[in-house]
């Protein structure tokens, strides 16, 4: 109700200002006929005064009064005609203002009813976070999601391969505790697009491995469940992702899907923070990189961040000088060695600053600065790296090794 009161008041104010502008006269100057009337009345008074002073006789005074009276009648007729035209114009303007008011208010209501959210209550941040938590706690299960998203047609393998797949399924069914068989079945079903059977087999893999289950095993399991539900991250998939990240907080596939889960539950701000790290720390050819890059601009807007998208990666391997490269360069002349090392280090530093990179590349840059004796730059890079990898302890330890080589960390 408060919204409609405010919106209605603003609309009425807009119409009122429009009406005032339209109905106000173009200028406030006196009409010429009004000025003429005042002059002619003054002239009549002057005629009587001239007769009393003997300036003119009574006969001349009579003729003059007749002429002035004629002019008064003519000016009065002009003034009345002008006022009639003005009244007609004012009525037309008032009608036009009324029509514009109806059009403005009508179009505003129509557009808002299509693009807005009529009846939607105020949503302060605390309520939005609370709603997100409720949505997260009450969302569809894996089975419900699969019912919502029927499976896609499976790929048709070659006849010979189809026969081998049937044999594999029968063998695994007869020997459900065969770890290698379950692993092979999970990969095979996944390649065919049969994601339900794939994550079922992967679940058996996790069961059989027990305490030896790796972070990658859990991330594959979650990936298959998410594929079976058309990209939806269910509570069951979330549980697998949590186990994966507990074993390896640097598992970027699990971190990507965790960010997707947050996005699906109305927390784009948290997704932005997580995906920004994943984007900068992932290999250039990681399958989730393109998906993240396509959404980061919108996520930054939701997060209220002025975001500069990192430049696209350009290579799959480590860049920049290794410790061996720097040591080898010591055998060169001083001038050539300095030019070679500075060029390689500068290229690596620029790429890490604009595109990000792996922990190994950050460590390599720190080591190179240490060999060059540029400890001030190494210290600055180490401080930046601690922020970039703050939530990835394993990666930070990799970078710390390079910082130790540069003499800027303990």
Coordinates of C-alpha atoms in Angstrom, one line a residue:
X1 CA 0.0 0.0 0.0
X2 CA 2.8 2.4 0.9
X3 CA 4.4 1.9 -2.6
X4 CA 1.1 2.7 -4.3
X5 CA 0.6 5.8 -2.2
X6 CA 4.1 7.1 -3.1
X7 CA 3.8 6.1 -6.7
X8 CA 0.3 7.8 -6.9
X9 CA 1.6 11.0 -5.3
X10 CA 4.6 11.2 -7.6
X11 CA 2.3 10.7 -10.6
X12 CA -0.1 13.4 -9.5
X13 CA 2.8 15.8 -8.9
X14 CA 4.1 15.1 -12.4
X15 CA 0.6 15.8 -13.9
X16 CA 0.3 19.0 -11.8
X17 CA 3.5 20.4 -13.0
X18 CA 2.5 19.5 -16.6
X19 CA -0.8 21.3 -16.1
X20 CA 0.7 24.4 -14.7
X21 CA 3.2 24.6 -17.6
X22 CA 0.4 24.1 -20.1
X23 CA -2.2 26.4 -18.6
X24 CA 0.1 29.3 -17.8
X25 CA 0.1 32.1 -20.3
X26 CA 3.0 32.5 -22.6
X27 CA 3.6 35.9 -20.9
X28 CA 2.0 38.2 -18.4
X29 CA 2.2 41.5 -20.5
X30 CA -0.9 43.6 -20.8
X31 CA -3.0 43.3 -24.0
X32 CA -2.8 46.3 -26.3
X33 CA -6.6 46.8 -26.2
X34 CA -6.5 47.2 -22.4
X35 CA -3.9 49.9 -22.7
X36 CA -5.9 51.7 -25.4
X37 CA -9.0 51.6 -23.2
X38 CA -7.1 53.2 -20.3
X39 CA -5.8 55.9 -22.6
X40 CA -9.2 56.7 -24.1
X41 CA -10.8 57.0 -20.6
X42 CA -8.1 59.4 -19.6
X43 CA -8.7 61.4 -22.8
X44 CA -12.4 61.8 -21.9
X45 CA -11.5 63.2 -18.6
X46 CA -9.1 65.6 -20.2
X47 CA -11.8 66.9 -22.6
X48 CA -13.9 68.0 -19.6
X49 CA -10.9 69.8 -18.1
X50 CA -10.1 71.6 -21.4
X51 CA -13.7 72.8 -21.6
X52 CA -13.6 74.2 -18.1
X53 CA -10.3 76.0 -18.8
X54 CA -11.7 77.4 -22.0
X55 CA -9.2 75.7 -24.2
X56 CA -12.0 74.3 -26.5
X57 CA -15.6 75.2 -26.9
X58 CA -18.6 73.0 -26.2
X59 CA -19.2 72.0 -29.9
X60 CA -15.6 70.8 -30.4
X61 CA -15.8 69.0 -27.1
X62 CA -18.9 67.1 -28.3
X63 CA -17.2 65.9 -31.5
X64 CA -14.1 64.8 -29.6
X65 CA -16.2 62.9 -27.0
X66 CA -18.0 61.0 -29.9
X67 CA -14.7 60.1 -31.6
X68 CA -13.1 58.9 -28.3
X69 CA -16.3 56.9 -27.4
X70 CA -16.1 55.2 -30.8
X71 CA -12.5 54.2 -30.2
X72 CA -13.4 52.9 -26.7
X73 CA -16.2 50.7 -28.2
X74 CA -13.8 49.3 -30.8
X75 CA -11.0 48.5 -28.3
X76 CA -13.6 46.9 -26.0
X77 CA -14.8 44.7 -28.8
X78 CA -11.3 43.6 -29.6
X79 CA -10.6 42.8 -25.9
X80 CA -13.8 40.8 -25.6
X81 CA -13.0 38.8 -28.7
X82 CA -9.5 38.1 -27.4
X83 CA -10.8 36.9 -24.0
X84 CA -13.2 34.6 -25.8
X85 CA -10.4 33.1 -27.8
X86 CA -8.3 32.7 -24.7
X87 CA -11.1 31.0 -22.8
X88 CA -11.6 28.6 -25.7
X89 CA -7.9 27.9 -25.9
X90 CA -7.8 27.3 -22.1
X91 CA -10.6 24.8 -22.2
X92 CA -8.8 23.0 -25.1
X93 CA -5.5 23.0 -23.1
X94 CA -7.3 21.7 -20.0
X95 CA -8.8 18.9 -22.0
X96 CA -5.4 18.1 -23.5
X97 CA -3.8 18.0 -20.0
X98 CA -6.6 15.7 -18.8
X99 CA -6.0 13.4 -21.7
X100 CA -2.2 13.4 -21.1
X101 CA -2.7 12.7 -17.4
X102 CA -4.9 9.7 -18.1
X103 CA -2.4 8.4 -20.7
X104 CA 0.6 8.9 -18.4
X105 CA -1.0 7.2 -15.4
X106 CA -2.5 4.5 -17.5
X107 CA 0.7 3.7 -19.3
X108 CA 2.7 3.7 -16.0
X109 CA 0.3 1.2 -14.4
X110 CA 0.3 -1.0 -17.6
X111 CA 4.1 -1.0 -17.9
X112 CA 4.6 -1.7 -14.2
X113 CA 2.0 -4.5 -14.3
X114 CA 4.1 -6.2 -17.0
X115 CA 7.6 -5.4 -15.9
X116 CA 7.2 -4.8 -12.2
X117 CA 6.1 -6.9 -9.3
X118 CA 2.6 -5.7 -8.1
X119 CA 1.9 -6.6 -4.5
X120 CA 5.5 -7.7 -3.9
X121 CA 6.6 -6.5 -0.4
X122 CA 9.8 -4.6 0.5
X123 CA 12.9 -6.8 0.4
X124 CA 15.7 -5.5 2.7
X125 CA 19.0 -7.4 2.7
X126 CA 18.2 -9.3 5.9
X127 CA 14.9 -10.6 4.5
X128 CA 16.6 -11.6 1.2
X129 CA 19.2 -13.6 3.0
X130 CA 16.6 -15.3 5.1
X131 CA 14.5 -16.2 2.1
X132 CA 17.6 -17.6 0.4
X133 CA 18.3 -19.8 3.4
X134 CA 14.7 -21.0 3.4
X135 CA 14.9 -21.7 -0.3
X136 CA 18.2 -23.6 0.2
X137 CA 16.7 -25.7 3.0
X138 CA 13.4 -26.5 1.2
X139 CA 14.5 -27.0 -2.4
X140 CA 13.7 -30.1 -4.5
X141 CA 15.5 -33.4 -3.8
X142 CA 17.5 -35.2 -6.5
X143 CA 14.5 -37.5 -7.3
X144 CA 12.1 -34.6 -7.5
X145 CA 14.4 -32.7 -9.7
X146 CA 14.9 -35.7 -12.1
X147 CA 11.1 -35.9 -12.3
X148 CA 10.9 -32.3 -13.3
X149 CA 13.6 -32.7 -15.9
X150 CA 13.0 -36.0 -17.9
X151 CA 16.3 -37.6 -19.1
X152 CA 17.4 -36.8 -22.6
X153 CA 17.6 -39.4 -25.4
X154 CA 20.7 -41.6 -24.9
X155 CA 23.5 -41.7 -27.4
X156 CA 23.3 -44.8 -29.7
X157 CA 26.7 -46.6 -29.6
X158 CA 28.0 -48.8 -32.4
X159 CA 26.5 -52.4 -32.4
X160 CA 29.8 -53.9 -31.2
X161 CA 30.2 -51.3 -28.5
X162 CA 26.6 -51.7 -27.5
X163 CA 27.1 -55.4 -26.9
X164 CA 30.2 -54.8 -24.8
X165 CA 28.2 -52.3 -22.7
X166 CA 25.4 -54.8 -22.1
X167 CA 28.0 -57.4 -21.0
X168 CA 29.6 -54.7 -18.6
X169 CA 26.2 -54.0 -17.0
X170 CA 25.5 -57.7 -16.5
X171 CA 29.0 -58.3 -15.1
X172 CA 28.7 -55.4 -12.6
X173 CA 25.2 -56.6 -11.6
X174 CA 26.6 -60.0 -10.8
X175 CA 29.6 -58.6 -9.1
X176 CA 28.5 -55.4 -7.3
X177 CA 31.6 -55.2 -5.2
X178 CA 34.0 -55.1 -8.2
X179 CA 35.6 -51.6 -7.8
X180 CA 37.1 -51.4 -11.2
X181 CA 33.9 -52.6 -12.8
X182 CA 31.9 -49.9 -11.1
X183 CA 34.4 -47.3 -12.1
X184 CA 34.3 -48.4 -15.7
X185 CA 30.5 -48.6 -15.7
X186 CA 30.2 -45.1 -14.2
X187 CA 32.5 -43.6 -17.0
X188 CA 30.7 -45.6 -19.7
X189 CA 27.2 -44.6 -18.6
X190 CA 28.3 -41.0 -18.3
X191 CA 29.7 -41.0 -21.9
X192 CA 26.3 -42.3 -23.1
X193 CA 24.4 -39.5 -21.3
X194 CA 22.8 -42.0 -19.0
X195 CA 23.5 -39.9 -15.9
X196 CA 21.2 -41.6 -13.5
X197 CA 23.0 -44.9 -14.0
X198 CA 26.3 -43.1 -14.0
X199 CA 25.9 -41.6 -10.6
X200 CA 24.4 -44.8 -9.2
X201 CA 27.6 -46.6 -10.3
X202 CA 29.8 -43.8 -8.9
X203 CA 27.9 -44.1 -5.6
X204 CA 29.0 -47.7 -5.5
X205 CA 32.6 -46.6 -6.2
X206 CA 32.5 -44.3 -3.2
X207 CA 31.0 -47.1 -1.1
X208 CA 33.7 -49.5 -2.1
X209 CA 36.5 -47.1 -1.6
X210 CA 35.4 -46.1 1.9
X211 CA 38.0 -44.0 3.7
X212 CA 40.1 -44.0 0.5
X213 CA 37.6 -41.9 -1.4
X214 CA 39.1 -38.8 -2.9
X215 CA 37.9 -35.3 -3.4
X216 CA 37.7 -36.1 -7.2
X217 CA 35.5 -39.1 -6.5
X218 CA 33.0 -36.9 -4.7
X219 CA 33.1 -34.1 -7.3
X220 CA 32.5 -36.7 -10.1
X221 CA 29.6 -38.0 -8.2
X222 CA 28.1 -34.5 -7.8
X223 CA 28.8 -33.7 -11.4
X224 CA 26.8 -36.8 -12.5
X225 CA 23.9 -36.0 -10.3
X226 CA 23.8 -32.4 -11.5
X227 CA 23.9 -33.6 -15.1
X228 CA 20.9 -35.9 -14.4
X229 CA 18.9 -33.0 -13.1
X230 CA 19.6 -30.7 -16.0
X231 CA 22.1 -28.5 -14.1
X232 CA 20.2 -28.3 -10.9
X233 CA 22.3 -28.7 -7.7
X234 CA 20.2 -30.8 -5.3
X235 CA 20.8 -31.3 -1.6
X236 CA 22.3 -34.7 -2.4
X237 CA 24.7 -33.1 -4.8
X238 CA 25.5 -30.4 -2.3
X239 CA 26.4 -33.0 0.3
X240 CA 28.8 -34.6 -2.2
X241 CA 30.3 -31.2 -3.0
X242 CA 30.8 -30.5 0.7
X243 CA 32.7 -33.8 1.2
X244 CA 34.8 -33.0 -1.9
X245 CA 35.8 -29.6 -0.6
X246 CA 36.5 -30.9 2.9
X247 CA 39.1 -33.2 1.3
X248 CA 40.4 -30.6 -1.1
X249 CA 39.4 -27.0 -0.8
X250 CA 41.1 -26.3 -4.1
X251 CA 38.9 -28.6 -6.1
X252 CA 37.7 -26.0 -8.7
X253 CA 35.0 -28.3 -10.2
X254 CA 33.4 -28.6 -6.8
X255 CA 33.9 -24.8 -6.1
X256 CA 32.3 -24.0 -9.4
X257 CA 29.2 -26.2 -8.7
X258 CA 29.0 -24.7 -5.1
X259 CA 28.8 -21.3 -6.7
X260 CA 26.1 -22.5 -9.1
X261 CA 24.1 -23.8 -6.1
X262 CA 24.4 -20.3 -4.4
X263 CA 23.3 -18.7 -7.6
X264 CA 20.3 -21.0 -7.9
X265 CA 19.3 -20.0 -4.4
X266 CA 19.3 -16.2 -4.8
X267 CA 22.9 -15.5 -3.5
X268 CA 24.6 -14.1 -6.7
X269 CA 26.9 -12.0 -4.4
X270 CA 28.5 -15.1 -2.9
X271 CA 28.6 -16.7 -6.3
X272 CA 30.6 -13.7 -7.6
X273 CA 33.1 -13.9 -4.8
X274 CA 33.7 -17.6 -5.3
X275 CA 33.7 -17.7 -9.1
X276 CA 36.1 -14.8 -9.3
X277 CA 38.7 -16.9 -7.4
X278 CA 37.9 -20.0 -9.4
X279 CA 38.3 -18.1 -12.6
X280 CA 41.7 -16.7 -11.6
X281 CA 43.0 -20.0 -10.3
X282 CA 41.7 -22.5 -12.9
X283 CA 43.7 -23.8 -15.9
X284 CA 42.8 -22.0 -19.1
X285 CA 41.2 -25.1 -20.6
X286 CA 39.0 -25.9 -17.6
X287 CA 35.5 -26.7 -18.8
X288 CA 33.9 -24.3 -16.3
X289 CA 35.9 -21.3 -17.3
X290 CA 33.8 -20.2 -20.3
X291 CA 30.6 -20.6 -18.2
X292 CA 32.0 -18.4 -15.5
X293 CA 33.2 -15.8 -17.9
X294 CA 29.8 -15.5 -19.6
X295 CA 28.1 -14.7 -16.3
X296 CA 30.6 -12.6 -14.3
X297 CA 29.5 -9.2 -15.6
X298 CA 25.9 -9.8 -14.5
X299 CA 27.1 -11.3 -11.1
X300 CA 29.3 -8.3 -10.5
X301 CA 26.3 -6.0 -11.1
X302 CA 24.3 -8.0 -8.5
X303 CA 27.2 -7.8 -6.1
X304 CA 27.6 -4.1 -6.6
X305 CA 31.2 -4.4 -7.7
X306 CA 32.9 -2.4 -10.5
X307 CA 34.5 -5.5 -12.0
X308 CA 37.3 -5.8 -14.6
X309 CA 37.0 -9.1 -16.4
X310 CA 40.4 -10.8 -16.6
X311 CA 41.7 -11.2 -20.2
X312 CA 41.1 -14.7 -21.7
X313 CA 43.9 -17.2 -20.9
X314 CA 46.3 -17.9 -23.7
X315 CA 48.1 -21.1 -22.9
X316 CA 47.7 -24.4 -21.0
X317 CA 51.1 -24.6 -19.5
X318 CA 53.2 -22.7 -17.0
X319 CA 54.6 -19.4 -18.2
X320 CA 57.6 -17.4 -17.1
X321 CA 61.1 -18.4 -16.1
X322 CA 61.7 -21.4 -13.9
X323 CA 64.5 -21.5 -11.4
X324 CA 66.6 -23.5 -13.9
X325 CA 66.0 -20.8 -16.5
X326 CA 67.3 -18.1 -14.2
X327 CA 70.3 -20.2 -13.2
X328 CA 71.2 -20.9 -16.8
X329 CA 71.0 -17.2 -17.6
X330 CA 73.8 -16.6 -15.1
X331 CA 76.2 -18.1 -17.7
X332 CA 75.3 -15.4 -20.2
X333 CA 76.8 -12.0 -20.4
X334 CA 75.5 -9.5 -17.8
X335 CA 73.6 -7.4 -20.4
X336 CA 72.0 -10.4 -22.2
X337 CA 71.1 -12.2 -19.0
X338 CA 69.4 -9.1 -17.5
X339 CA 67.4 -8.5 -20.7
X340 CA 66.3 -12.1 -20.9
X341 CA 65.3 -12.5 -17.3
X342 CA 63.6 -9.1 -17.1
X343 CA 61.5 -9.8 -20.2
X344 CA 60.4 -13.3 -19.0
X345 CA 59.5 -12.0 -15.5
X346 CA 57.7 -9.0 -16.9
X347 CA 55.6 -11.1 -19.2
X348 CA 54.6 -13.5 -16.4
X349 CA 53.9 -10.6 -13.9
X350 CA 51.7 -8.9 -16.4
X351 CA 49.7 -12.1 -17.2
X352 CA 49.2 -12.9 -13.5
X353 CA 48.0 -9.4 -12.9
X354 CA 45.5 -9.4 -15.7
X355 CA 44.5 -13.0 -16.1
X356 CA 45.4 -14.7 -12.9
X357 CA 47.2 -18.1 -12.9
X358 CA 48.0 -21.3 -11.1
X359 CA 49.7 -21.3 -7.7
X360 CA 52.8 -22.8 -9.4
X361 CA 53.0 -19.7 -11.6
X362 CA 52.8 -17.3 -8.7
X363 CA 55.5 -19.3 -6.9
X364 CA 57.7 -19.2 -10.0
X365 CA 57.3 -15.4 -10.2
X366 CA 58.3 -15.0 -6.6
X367 CA 61.3 -17.2 -7.0
X368 CA 62.4 -15.2 -10.1
X369 CA 62.2 -11.9 -8.2
X370 CA 64.2 -13.4 -5.4
X371 CA 67.0 -14.5 -7.8
X372 CA 67.0 -11.0 -9.3
X373 CA 67.3 -9.4 -5.9
X374 CA 64.0 -7.5 -6.3
X375 CA 62.7 -8.4 -2.9
X376 CA 60.4 -5.3 -2.8
X377 CA 58.5 -6.5 -5.8
X378 CA 58.5 -10.1 -4.4
X379 CA 57.0 -8.8 -1.1
X380 CA 54.2 -6.9 -3.0
X381 CA 53.4 -10.0 -5.1
X382 CA 53.4 -12.2 -1.9
X383 CA 50.9 -9.9 -0.3
X384 CA 48.6 -10.0 -3.3
X385 CA 48.9 -13.8 -3.5
X386 CA 47.8 -14.1 0.1
X387 CA 44.6 -12.3 -0.7
X388 CA 43.9 -14.3 -3.9
X389 CA 44.5 -17.7 -2.3
X390 CA 43.2 -16.8 1.2
X391 CA 40.5 -19.4 1.0
X392 CA 42.6 -22.1 -0.6
X393 CA 45.2 -23.2 2.0
X394 CA 46.8 -25.8 -0.2
X395 CA 47.4 -23.4 -3.0
X396 CA 48.6 -20.7 -0.6
X397 CA 51.3 -23.2 0.7
X398 CA 52.5 -23.7 -2.9
X399 CA 52.9 -20.0 -3.4
X400 CA 54.5 -19.7 0.1
X401 CA 57.3 -21.9 -1.1
X402 CA 58.1 -19.4 -3.8
X403 CA 57.9 -16.6 -1.3
X404 CA 60.4 -18.4 0.9
X405 CA 62.8 -18.7 -2.0
X406 CA 62.5 -15.0 -2.5
X407 CA 63.2 -14.4 1.2
X408 CA 59.9 -12.6 1.9
X409 CA 58.1 -15.4 3.9
X410 CA 58.9 -17.7 6.8

